[in-house]
């Protein structure tokens, strides 16, 4: 089975929770406070240049002039980081869901209930009126097809990278 698929399946609930947290953070994004920026700028090291402790007035003046620009840059970088992380998580979650949607029935419904909805095997037996052995066969066949889906994506990425490098 595809290693990437195994990682996504193992971490699916965590990925969904983390994605929802990122959506919440971005929706209510406030950034860092002025005090936090000033505190970081007041350290003895600024952008790789060491300032002497005896030059305190120079450091204070530097902070007074540059803290707002620094705050805007930090907030911009932080928001950009959160947006990129959210995009990656959405891509992972959506690809898993699309790979499940590509399955035929009844594999699609069983896998949605098992993986996405977190239902137990007992629930699946009762809901689909099948034995545990049948559910196991469905799961094995579905995971093999999903693994092929992930393998195809990796092959396409490899092909793209090998042609784009030239």
GROMACS .gro file of C-alpha atoms in nm:
model
  166
    1UNK     CA    1   0.000   0.000   0.000
    2UNK     CA    2   0.116   0.353  -0.076
    3UNK     CA    3   0.309   0.500   0.220
    4UNK     CA    4   0.158   0.844   0.174
    5UNK     CA    5  -0.194   0.699   0.185
    6UNK     CA    6  -0.110   0.513   0.506
    7UNK     CA    7   0.014   0.839   0.666
    8UNK     CA    8  -0.299   1.028   0.560
    9UNK     CA    9  -0.530   0.752   0.684
   10UNK     CA   10  -0.349   0.733   1.017
   11UNK     CA   11  -0.368   1.110   1.063
   12UNK     CA   12  -0.704   1.193   0.902
   13UNK     CA   13  -0.886   1.295   1.224
   14UNK     CA   14  -0.590   1.508   1.331
   15UNK     CA   15  -0.568   1.668   0.986
   16UNK     CA   16  -0.935   1.766   0.997
   17UNK     CA   17  -0.900   1.914   1.346
   18UNK     CA   18  -0.584   2.103   1.246
   19UNK     CA   19  -0.749   2.231   0.927
   20UNK     CA   20  -1.047   2.357   1.125
   21UNK     CA   21  -0.812   2.526   1.369
   22UNK     CA   22  -0.628   2.697   1.083
   23UNK     CA   23  -0.957   2.818   0.934
   24UNK     CA   24  -1.050   2.960   1.274
   25UNK     CA   25  -0.710   3.129   1.315
   26UNK     CA   26  -0.726   3.285   0.971
   27UNK     CA   27  -1.087   3.396   1.015
   28UNK     CA   28  -0.998   3.577   1.337
   29UNK     CA   29  -0.640   3.672   1.251
   30UNK     CA   30  -0.508   3.961   1.460
   31UNK     CA   31  -0.136   3.911   1.428
   32UNK     CA   32   0.126   3.989   1.687
   33UNK     CA   33   0.085   4.278   1.924
   34UNK     CA   34   0.299   4.591   1.929
   35UNK     CA   35   0.439   4.484   2.267
   36UNK     CA   36   0.550   4.146   2.134
   37UNK     CA   37   0.729   4.307   1.842
   38UNK     CA   38   0.903   4.561   2.062
   39UNK     CA   39   1.011   4.283   2.300
   40UNK     CA   40   1.165   4.083   2.015
   41UNK     CA   41   1.336   4.391   1.874
   42UNK     CA   42   1.475   4.488   2.212
   43UNK     CA   43   1.694   4.179   2.229
   44UNK     CA   44   2.069   4.228   2.185
   45UNK     CA   45   2.064   4.078   1.834
   46UNK     CA   46   1.892   4.254   1.548
   47UNK     CA   47   1.894   4.099   1.200
   48UNK     CA   48   2.229   3.932   1.248
   49UNK     CA   49   2.396   4.250   1.374
   50UNK     CA   50   2.495   4.269   1.736
   51UNK     CA   51   2.437   4.596   1.911
   52UNK     CA   52   2.627   4.693   2.219
   53UNK     CA   53   2.437   4.726   2.543
   54UNK     CA   54   2.605   5.064   2.592
   55UNK     CA   55   2.427   5.197   2.283
   56UNK     CA   56   2.084   5.173   2.448
   57UNK     CA   57   1.958   5.507   2.311
   58UNK     CA   58   2.043   5.396   1.958
   59UNK     CA   59   1.858   5.068   2.006
   60UNK     CA   60   1.555   5.244   2.153
   61UNK     CA   61   1.550   5.488   1.864
   62UNK     CA   62   1.580   5.204   1.614
   63UNK     CA   63   1.287   5.025   1.775
   64UNK     CA   64   1.074   5.339   1.783
   65UNK     CA   65   1.129   5.403   1.414
   66UNK     CA   66   1.102   5.047   1.285
   67UNK     CA   67   0.860   4.853   1.505
   68UNK     CA   68   0.547   4.910   1.291
   69UNK     CA   69   0.724   4.801   0.972
   70UNK     CA   70   0.859   4.497   1.152
   71UNK     CA   71   0.514   4.417   1.294
   72UNK     CA   72   0.355   4.435   0.950
   73UNK     CA   73   0.622   4.206   0.806
   74UNK     CA   74   0.587   3.952   1.087
   75UNK     CA   75   0.207   3.952   1.053
   76UNK     CA   76   0.230   3.919   0.675
   77UNK     CA   77   0.473   3.628   0.701
   78UNK     CA   78   0.267   3.458   0.971
   79UNK     CA   79  -0.058   3.490   0.777
   80UNK     CA   80   0.113   3.363   0.461
   81UNK     CA   81   0.248   3.063   0.653
   82UNK     CA   82  -0.099   2.981   0.789
   83UNK     CA   83  -0.257   3.015   0.444
   84UNK     CA   84   0.002   2.786   0.283
   85UNK     CA   85  -0.036   2.529   0.559
   86UNK     CA   86  -0.415   2.541   0.520
   87UNK     CA   87  -0.384   2.494   0.143
   88UNK     CA   88  -0.159   2.188   0.193
   89UNK     CA   89  -0.398   2.036   0.446
   90UNK     CA   90  -0.699   2.103   0.225
   91UNK     CA   91  -0.518   1.936  -0.064
   92UNK     CA   92  -0.439   1.626   0.145
   93UNK     CA   93  -0.791   1.597   0.284
   94UNK     CA   94  -0.956   1.665  -0.051
   95UNK     CA   95  -0.734   1.413  -0.231
   96UNK     CA   96  -0.827   1.143   0.021
   97UNK     CA   97  -1.194   1.226  -0.015
   98UNK     CA   98  -1.168   1.227  -0.397
   99UNK     CA   99  -0.991   0.890  -0.390
  100UNK     CA  100  -1.280   0.753  -0.183
  101UNK     CA  101  -1.536   0.910  -0.418
  102UNK     CA  102  -1.363   0.737  -0.711
  103UNK     CA  103  -1.453   0.397  -0.566
  104UNK     CA  104  -1.763   0.216  -0.685
  105UNK     CA  105  -2.051   0.123  -0.457
  106UNK     CA  106  -2.068  -0.030  -0.201
  107UNK     CA  107  -1.696   0.031  -0.138
  108UNK     CA  108  -1.746   0.408  -0.152
  109UNK     CA  109  -2.017   0.417   0.115
  110UNK     CA  110  -1.841   0.170   0.343
  111UNK     CA  111  -1.511   0.356   0.323
  112UNK     CA  112  -1.676   0.693   0.381
  113UNK     CA  113  -1.847   0.558   0.690
  114UNK     CA  114  -1.533   0.380   0.809
  115UNK     CA  115  -1.264   0.639   0.737
  116UNK     CA  116  -1.434   0.977   0.717
  117UNK     CA  117  -1.720   0.927   0.962
  118UNK     CA  118  -1.527   0.701   1.201
  119UNK     CA  119  -1.797   0.437   1.236
  120UNK     CA  120  -1.712   0.103   1.395
  121UNK     CA  121  -1.711  -0.232   1.222
  122UNK     CA  122  -2.016  -0.330   1.428
  123UNK     CA  123  -2.203  -0.029   1.296
  124UNK     CA  124  -2.099  -0.111   0.938
  125UNK     CA  125  -2.217  -0.473   0.974
  126UNK     CA  126  -2.557  -0.357   1.089
  127UNK     CA  127  -2.592  -0.064   0.848
  128UNK     CA  128  -2.492  -0.259   0.536
  129UNK     CA  129  -2.631  -0.599   0.645
  130UNK     CA  130  -2.302  -0.773   0.569
  131UNK     CA  131  -2.057  -0.981   0.770
  132UNK     CA  132  -1.731  -0.860   0.914
  133UNK     CA  133  -1.550  -1.070   0.654
  134UNK     CA  134  -1.731  -0.886   0.375
  135UNK     CA  135  -1.641  -0.551   0.530
  136UNK     CA  136  -1.280  -0.669   0.549
  137UNK     CA  137  -1.287  -0.763   0.179
  138UNK     CA  138  -1.442  -0.425   0.091
  139UNK     CA  139  -1.177  -0.245   0.292
  140UNK     CA  140  -0.891  -0.442   0.137
  141UNK     CA  141  -1.017  -0.384  -0.218
  142UNK     CA  142  -1.089  -0.015  -0.152
  143UNK     CA  143  -0.745   0.047  -0.002
  144UNK     CA  144  -0.580  -0.122  -0.300
  145UNK     CA  145  -0.771   0.102  -0.541
  146UNK     CA  146  -0.700   0.413  -0.334
  147UNK     CA  147  -0.333   0.318  -0.318
  148UNK     CA  148  -0.327   0.298  -0.698
  149UNK     CA  149  -0.485   0.645  -0.705
  150UNK     CA  150  -0.205   0.780  -0.481
  151UNK     CA  151   0.060   0.598  -0.687
  152UNK     CA  152  -0.076   0.763  -1.001
  153UNK     CA  153  -0.051   1.106  -0.838
  154UNK     CA  154   0.310   1.040  -0.736
  155UNK     CA  155   0.394   0.916  -1.087
  156UNK     CA  156   0.247   1.230  -1.241
  157UNK     CA  157   0.441   1.450  -0.999
  158UNK     CA  158   0.763   1.265  -1.080
  159UNK     CA  159   0.698   1.302  -1.453
  160UNK     CA  160   0.630   1.673  -1.410
  161UNK     CA  161   0.942   1.730  -1.203
  162UNK     CA  162   1.161   1.540  -1.447
  163UNK     CA  163   1.033   1.746  -1.742
  164UNK     CA  164   1.032   2.081  -1.565
  165UNK     CA  165   1.395   2.055  -1.450
  166UNK     CA  166   1.523   2.054  -1.808
   0.00000   0.00000   0.00000
